[in-house]
CSV table of C-alpha atoms in Angstrom, one decimal:
chain,number,residue,atom,x,y,z
A,1,MET,CA,122.8,91.7,77.9
A,2,PRO,CA,120.9,91.1,75.3
A,3,HIS,CA,117.5,93.4,75.8
A,4,ASP,CA,114.9,90.5,74.4
A,5,ALA,CA,115.5,87.8,77.2
A,6,TRP,CA,113.4,90.3,78.9
A,7,THR,CA,109.1,89.9,78.3
A,8,PRO,CA,106.6,92.2,79.1
A,9,VAL,CA,103.9,90.6,82.6
A,10,SER,CA,101.2,93.8,82.5
A,11,THR,CA,98.9,93.9,79.7
A,12,HIS,CA,99.7,97.8,79.4
A,13,ALA,CA,102.5,100.3,81.3
A,14,LEU,CA,101.8,101.7,85.0
A,15,GLU,CA,102.4,105.3,85.7
A,16,LEU,CA,104.4,104.1,88.7
A,17,GLY,CA,104.7,100.7,89.4
A,18,GLU,CA,105.7,99.5,92.4
A,19,GLY,CA,106.2,96.6,95.5
A,20,LEU,CA,106.5,93.5,93.4
A,21,ARG,CA,106.7,90.8,96.2
A,22,ALA,CA,106.3,86.9,96.4
A,23,GLY,CA,102.9,84.7,98.5
A,24,PRO,CA,100.9,81.9,97.5
A,25,GLY,CA,101.0,80.8,93.8
A,26,GLY,CA,101.6,84.2,92.5
A,27,VAL,CA,103.0,87.7,92.0
A,28,ARG,CA,101.4,90.5,93.5
A,29,TRP,CA,103.0,95.1,92.1
A,30,VAL,CA,100.8,98.6,92.4
A,31,ASP,CA,100.4,100.8,90.0
A,32,LEU,CA,101.9,103.3,92.9
A,33,MET,CA,99.5,106.2,92.5
A,34,PHE,CA,96.1,105.4,91.1
A,35,GLY,CA,96.5,102.0,94.2
A,36,GLU,CA,95.5,99.6,91.6
A,37,LEU,CA,97.5,96.2,93.1
A,38,TYR,CA,98.1,93.1,90.5
A,39,ALA,CA,98.7,89.2,90.6
A,40,TRP,CA,100.5,87.3,88.4
A,41,THR,CA,100.6,83.6,88.8
A,42,PRO,CA,104.6,83.0,86.8
A,43,GLY,CA,103.3,80.6,83.4
A,44,SER,CA,99.7,82.2,83.9
A,45,GLY,CA,98.1,84.4,81.8
A,46,ALA,CA,97.7,88.1,82.0
A,47,PRO,CA,97.9,89.8,85.4
A,48,VAL,CA,94.5,90.1,87.4
A,49,LEU,CA,93.8,93.7,88.8
A,50,THR,CA,92.5,92.2,92.8
A,51,HIS,CA,92.0,96.1,94.4
A,52,LYS,CA,91.5,99.6,93.5
A,53,LEU,CA,92.7,102.3,96.4
A,54,ASP,CA,90.4,106.1,96.2
A,55,ARG,CA,94.6,106.8,97.5
A,56,PRO,CA,97.7,106.3,96.4
A,57,LEU,CA,98.6,101.9,97.4
A,58,GLY,CA,102.7,101.2,98.1
A,59,VAL,CA,103.5,98.3,99.1
A,60,THR,CA,101.3,94.7,100.0
A,61,GLU,CA,102.5,91.9,101.9
A,62,LEU,CA,100.9,88.9,103.5
A,63,ASP,CA,101.8,88.9,107.7
A,64,ARG,CA,102.3,85.7,110.0
A,65,ALA,CA,98.3,85.4,110.0
A,66,GLY,CA,98.1,85.6,106.2
A,67,ARG,CA,96.5,88.7,106.0
A,68,LEU,CA,97.1,90.9,103.5
A,69,ILE,CA,98.3,94.5,104.6
A,70,ALA,CA,99.3,97.7,102.5
A,71,ALA,CA,100.8,100.8,102.7
A,72,ALA,CA,98.1,102.5,101.9
A,73,GLY,CA,97.3,106.7,101.7
A,74,THR,CA,99.3,107.6,104.2
A,75,GLY,CA,99.4,104.7,106.8
A,76,ILE,CA,98.1,100.8,107.0
A,77,THR,CA,95.5,98.6,105.8
A,78,GLU,CA,94.2,95.3,105.6
A,79,LEU,CA,93.0,94.2,102.4
A,80,LEU,CA,90.2,91.6,101.5
A,81,ASP,CA,89.0,88.7,99.0
A,82,GLY,CA,86.8,90.3,96.5
A,83,GLY,CA,88.3,94.6,97.1
A,84,GLY,CA,87.3,95.0,100.0
A,85,GLU,CA,89.7,96.6,102.7
A,86,ARG,CA,89.9,97.8,106.5
A,87,VAL,CA,91.6,99.8,107.8
A,88,LEU,CA,94.1,99.6,110.6
A,89,ALA,CA,96.3,102.5,111.2
A,90,ASP,CA,97.4,106.3,109.9
A,91,THR,CA,100.5,108.2,110.9
A,92,GLY,CA,98.4,110.9,111.1
A,93,LEU,CA,100.6,112.8,108.6
A,94,ASP,CA,98.4,115.5,106.1
A,95,PRO,CA,96.9,113.5,103.1
A,96,VAL,CA,97.1,115.5,100.4
A,97,ARG,CA,100.8,116.6,101.0
A,98,HIS,CA,102.2,113.3,102.0
A,99,ARG,CA,102.4,109.6,100.9
A,100,VAL,CA,103.2,106.2,102.0
A,101,ASN,CA,106.2,104.5,99.2
A,102,ASP,CA,108.2,101.0,99.5
A,103,GLY,CA,107.3,99.0,103.1
A,104,ALA,CA,108.6,95.1,104.7
A,105,PHE,CA,107.5,93.3,107.5
A,106,ALA,CA,110.8,93.1,109.6
A,107,PRO,CA,111.9,90.0,111.3
A,108,ASP,CA,110.1,90.8,115.0
A,109,GLY,CA,106.3,90.7,112.6
A,110,SER,CA,106.8,94.0,112.7
A,111,PHE,CA,105.5,96.2,109.1
A,112,TRP,CA,108.3,98.5,108.3
A,113,PHE,CA,107.0,101.5,105.5
A,114,GLY,CA,108.6,104.9,104.4
A,115,THR,CA,106.1,108.5,103.8
A,116,MET,CA,107.0,111.0,101.1
A,117,VAL,CA,105.7,114.5,100.2
A,118,HIS,CA,103.8,114.2,96.8
A,119,ASP,CA,103.0,117.5,96.3
A,120,GLY,CA,106.2,119.3,94.6
A,121,SER,CA,106.5,121.6,98.8
A,122,GLU,CA,110.2,120.3,100.4
A,123,PRO,CA,110.3,117.3,100.5
A,124,CYS,CA,110.5,115.9,103.9
A,125,GLY,CA,110.2,111.4,104.1
A,126,ALA,CA,110.1,109.0,106.4
A,127,VAL,CA,110.3,105.6,107.8
A,128,TRP,CA,107.7,104.3,110.4
A,129,ARG,CA,106.9,100.6,112.1
A,130,TRP,CA,103.2,99.7,112.6
A,131,ASP,CA,102.5,96.7,115.4
A,132,PRO,CA,100.3,93.7,114.3
A,133,ALA,CA,100.2,93.5,118.3
A,134,SER,CA,99.0,96.8,119.9
A,135,ASN,CA,98.7,98.6,116.0
A,136,ASP,CA,100.7,101.8,117.0
A,137,VAL,CA,102.7,103.4,114.1
A,138,VAL,CA,105.9,104.9,115.3
A,139,LYS,CA,108.8,106.9,113.7
A,140,LEU,CA,111.5,105.2,113.3
A,141,LEU,CA,114.0,107.7,111.3
A,142,ASP,CA,113.7,110.8,109.6
A,143,GLY,CA,115.6,112.8,107.2
A,144,ILE,CA,115.7,110.9,104.4
A,145,SER,CA,113.1,112.6,101.5
A,146,THR,CA,112.8,108.9,99.3
A,147,PRO,CA,112.6,106.4,102.1
A,148,ASN,CA,112.7,102.7,99.3
A,149,GLY,CA,112.6,99.6,101.0
A,150,PRO,CA,113.6,98.9,103.9
A,151,ALA,CA,115.2,95.0,103.2
A,152,PHE,CA,116.1,92.9,106.7
A,153,LEU,CA,119.4,91.6,105.9
A,154,PRO,CA,119.5,87.3,107.3
A,155,ASN,CA,121.4,87.9,110.3
A,156,GLY,CA,117.7,89.7,112.0
A,157,ALA,CA,119.8,92.5,113.1
A,158,GLY,CA,120.4,94.6,110.4
A,159,VAL,CA,118.7,96.9,108.1
A,160,LEU,CA,119.2,98.4,104.4
A,161,VAL,CA,117.4,101.4,103.0
A,162,ALA,CA,117.5,103.3,100.1
A,163,ASP,CA,118.0,107.2,100.2
A,164,SER,CA,116.6,107.8,97.3
A,165,ASP,CA,116.9,111.3,96.1
A,166,ALA,CA,120.6,111.5,98.1
A,167,GLY,CA,121.9,108.5,95.7
A,168,ARG,CA,123.1,105.7,98.4
A,169,ILE,CA,121.2,103.1,100.8
A,170,LEU,CA,122.4,103.3,104.8
A,171,HIS,CA,122.7,100.6,106.4
A,172,THR,CA,120.7,100.6,110.0
A,173,THR,CA,119.7,98.2,112.8
A,174,VAL,CA,116.3,97.0,114.0
A,175,ALA,CA,117.1,97.5,117.4
A,176,ASP,CA,118.7,101.1,117.0
A,177,PRO,CA,117.1,102.6,113.3
A,178,ALA,CA,118.9,105.6,114.2
A,179,ALA,CA,122.2,104.0,114.7
A,180,VAL,CA,122.8,104.6,110.6
A,181,THR,CA,125.3,103.8,108.5
A,182,PRO,CA,126.9,104.2,105.5
A,183,PHE,CA,125.8,100.6,103.4
A,184,ALA,CA,126.9,101.9,99.5
A,185,ASP,CA,127.5,104.9,96.7
A,186,VAL,CA,124.9,104.5,93.8
A,187,ALA,CA,126.7,105.7,90.6
A,188,GLY,CA,124.8,107.5,87.8
A,189,GLY,CA,120.8,107.0,89.9
A,190,SER,CA,118.4,106.2,92.7
A,191,PRO,CA,118.1,103.4,94.6
A,192,ASP,CA,114.5,102.4,94.6
A,193,GLY,CA,112.8,99.3,96.0
A,194,MET,CA,114.7,96.3,97.1
A,195,HIS,CA,114.2,92.3,97.6
A,196,MET,CA,116.8,90.2,99.4
A,197,ASP,CA,116.8,86.6,97.9
A,198,ALA,CA,117.0,83.3,99.2
A,199,ARG,CA,120.8,83.9,99.3
A,200,GLY,CA,121.3,86.8,100.8
A,201,ARG,CA,121.9,88.8,98.1
A,202,ILE,CA,120.8,92.0,97.7
A,203,TRP,CA,119.4,93.0,94.5
A,204,ASN,CA,118.9,97.2,94.4
A,205,ALA,CA,116.8,98.1,91.4
A,206,VAL,CA,118.7,102.3,90.2
A,207,TRP,CA,116.0,104.5,88.7
A,208,GLY,CA,117.4,106.2,85.9
A,209,ALA,CA,120.2,104.3,85.1
A,210,ALA,CA,118.4,101.3,83.3
A,211,ARG,CA,119.8,98.7,85.5
A,212,ILE,CA,119.9,96.2,88.5
A,213,ASP,CA,122.7,96.4,91.4
A,214,VAL,CA,123.0,93.2,93.0
A,215,TYR,CA,124.7,93.1,96.5
A,216,ALA,CA,126.9,90.2,98.8
A,217,GLU,CA,125.4,91.2,102.9
A,218,ASP,CA,128.9,93.2,103.4
A,219,ALA,CA,127.8,95.5,100.5
A,220,GLN,CA,130.5,94.0,98.0
A,221,LEU,CA,128.9,95.0,94.3
A,222,LEU,CA,128.4,91.1,92.4
A,223,GLY,CA,126.8,92.3,89.6
A,224,SER,CA,124.5,94.6,87.5
A,225,VAL,CA,121.7,93.7,85.7
A,226,PRO,CA,121.2,96.2,82.3
A,227,LEU,CA,117.2,96.5,81.4
A,228,PRO,CA,115.5,98.1,79.2
A,229,VAL,CA,113.7,100.6,80.9
A,230,SER,CA,114.8,103.3,82.9
A,231,GLN,CA,113.1,103.8,85.3
A,232,PRO,CA,113.2,100.3,87.3
A,233,THR,CA,111.1,100.4,90.8
A,234,SER,CA,111.5,96.8,92.5
A,235,VAL,CA,112.9,93.9,91.4
A,236,LEU,CA,112.4,90.0,92.7
A,237,LEU,CA,113.5,86.2,92.0
A,238,THR,CA,111.7,84.1,92.2
A,239,ALA,CA,112.7,80.7,93.6
A,240,ASP,CA,113.2,77.3,92.1
A,241,PRO,CA,112.7,75.4,89.8
A,242,ASP,CA,113.5,78.1,86.2
A,243,PRO,CA,113.9,81.0,88.5
A,244,LEU,CA,112.7,84.1,87.1
A,245,LEU,CA,114.1,87.8,87.0
A,246,LEU,CA,110.8,90.6,87.5
A,247,VAL,CA,111.5,94.5,87.8
A,248,THR,CA,108.9,96.4,88.2
A,249,SER,CA,108.6,100.5,86.3
A,250,ALA,CA,107.6,103.7,85.8
A,251,LEU,CA,106.5,106.0,83.1
A,252,THR,CA,105.8,109.5,85.2
A,253,GLY,CA,109.0,112.5,84.3
A,254,LEU,CA,109.7,110.4,80.7
A,255,LYS,CA,109.1,112.6,78.2
A,256,GLU,CA,109.8,110.4,75.2
A,257,PRO,CA,109.1,106.5,77.0
A,258,GLY,CA,111.3,104.2,75.1
A,259,ALA,CA,109.0,100.5,74.3
A,260,LEU,CA,108.3,98.9,77.7
A,261,ASP,CA,108.4,101.1,79.5
A,262,GLY,CA,106.1,101.2,82.7
A,263,PHE,CA,105.4,98.2,82.6
A,264,THR,CA,106.7,94.5,84.5
A,265,LEU,CA,108.8,92.3,82.9
A,266,SER,CA,110.0,88.8,83.7
A,267,ALA,CA,113.1,86.9,82.2
A,268,PRO,CA,115.0,84.2,83.1
A,269,LEU,CA,118.1,84.9,86.0
A,270,SER,CA,120.7,82.1,83.5
A,271,GLN,CA,119.9,84.6,80.7
A,272,VAL,CA,120.5,88.3,83.1
A,273,LEU,CA,123.2,86.8,84.7
A,274,PRO,CA,124.2,83.5,83.5
A,275,GLY,CA,126.5,82.1,86.7
A,276,PHE,CA,124.2,83.2,89.6
A,277,VAL,CA,121.9,80.6,90.7
A,278,ALA,CA,119.3,81.5,93.0
């Protein structure tokens, strides 16, 4: 698949682009360590910087009430129109050592998110659950140095979490998060952000391998998409008509970055995976 199918969406390279999510009328992503949130409408002009926080911003998603909820710093905040925020809950972790990473809303309306060490000290990652009704934050799973995802399976019970440093994707359940089993071993790179499409396929950005892998719900590898960036971080498939595949990427750690490393890119699904239907 030719790399020239990919078009830069962002206007500049990001240090750690992450967290692609669809929302009403558009798409959002973050530059994680700079606390920046960008919004873009496919077919429009340049993306817009909507929020700038004073701490890492991992991911944003709309809750059932239409609030824009973010994993930020070491906890959860609501991002307000006009660029403000309202802090909601925290893990109590030391922000000098720890930060949030990826996250997603579960079918029951709770928000699952990961934390990790970012000061170079001994790895210590975990997956947490925030309950918007009680505002409680509970640790669900630890022992994962860099958790990414989660992605909730269409059956409403299964959950996938990327154990990025170990090069594997894990399966667990909403009812018993500690009941972890293997889902997939990822060759040649580290599994990063995941996207569940309308057909139940799992799209996984593979950091360090310049590709996206696509799985069926039973863990069968359906295909891979080569990318013109070496460190893809998150992936999103837009809805019909004319679905686009979008990917964020990162500059961080690259001594000799390529021309598109760090950019958010888009390509028509029909060109990158012919025969796939959105």
